[in-house]
Amino acid sequence: MSKYRPRRILPSEITPPEVFFDRRRLLAAALAGGASALLPAAEPSQAQPGQLRYTRNTRYSTSEPPNDYEDITNYNNFYEFGTEKSDPARNAGSLRTHPWTVTVSGEAEVTGQFALEDILKPHPLEERIYRLRCVEAWSMIIPWVGFPLADLLKRFKPTSKAKYVEFRTLHDPKQMPGQRFRVLDWPYVEGLRIDEAMHPLTFIAVGVYGRVLPNQNGAPLRLVVPWKYGFKSIKSIVSIRFTEKQPLNSWHVAQPDEYGFYANVNPNVDHPRWSQATERLIGRGFFAKRQPTLMFNGYAEEVAHLYSGMDLRRYF
Ligand SMILES: Nc1nc2c(c(=O)[nH]1)N[C@H]1C(S)=C(S)[C@@H](COP(=O)(O)O)O[C@H]1N2
Ligand SMILES: [Mo]
């Protein structure tokens, strides 16, 4: 059994967001008002803005300690806000996430435009700690808050012709200044086979560390597919389309020799320009020992059957 395989974790093994944010609040107060503010009794406990109500899903969570909130929200890939890791945190303030509309179309009985509130409302939130493995051979452990994508998709009653699902990010260069540069063919587009989309591990995230997603992490809703390279986990979704044919995906369009449609994490298939056998865990120091990358990012037992009989060198 692999090291990252989901197992039951003890609540004491992770820092609850209440504690995490309380520490930050006390620290900020101390900096602003002197050491007396450090006395907890001076701070009445109150709900923090943007705090979400959720339960912990230990069955699907990795046991590894999550990365710091600082790393998760300051080391990002979100090319709509620039190509440097620090760009999204700096530039994503111009994204307006309210009001937000998601268009559902294609091979489904229920289609149309839905307000974000209607998309989210019926779904109880849970926390899942997943390892995000970027195709650039680094990774992070992230405590997401959200709900299974399958629960959302079923509400639209996909027809028997719905073999794939395509997702699109907002396209608005006024709000997303990186879209003024043709680094990718905007809008960012991604897709999953319908059985991948319906797999219980596939997740819609609306929060991180118990709070509403910061814009740089893909607010107000983004996909998380933990056994695939990070680029499949498309951010700030405005369109969901059920299709009969395999949809395009942005990184495949940009560099077809380097990025495929499936993008399953696979230590045995190198990127043409670097090895995928190991990865650097962010936050452990640049010179920390690299970790071996696991097949399907540690989820082989859960998802390998989806690809039985497929040549994963050809369908990378
Ligand atoms: N719309 C959009 N979604 C995106 C990206 C992007 O540039 N644009 N980058 C992807 C890549 S390469 C990764 S590794 C993850 C990073 O997610 P994080 O910044 O929340 O860790 O988002 C993915 N989703
Ligand atoms: Mo990535």
Short mmCIF file of C-alpha atoms and ligand atoms in Angstrom, two decimals, residues 77 85 132-138 188 229-232 251, ligand 2:
data_model
loop_
_atom_site.label_atom_id
_atom_site.label_comp_id
_atom_site.label_asym_id
_atom_site.label_seq_id
_atom_site.Cartn_x
_atom_site.Cartn_y
_atom_site.Cartn_z
CA ASN A 77 -0.55 28.54 -11.35
CA LYS A 85 3.94 31.70 -9.17
CA LEU A 132 -1.91 18.41 -5.84
CA ARG A 133 0.83 17.15 -8.18
CA CYS A 134 1.76 19.78 -10.76
CA VAL A 135 3.12 18.61 -14.11
CA GLU A 136 6.16 20.80 -13.28
CA ALA A 137 7.20 18.09 -10.75
CA TRP A 138 6.32 19.86 -7.51
CA TYR A 188 -8.85 27.99 -20.41
CA TYR A 229 -1.68 16.53 -13.03
CA GLY A 230 -2.74 19.89 -11.60
CA PHE A 231 -3.57 21.45 -14.96
CA LYS A 232 -6.74 19.33 -15.19
CA TRP A 251 -2.45 22.53 -22.49
MO MO B 2 0.37 22.52 -12.89
#
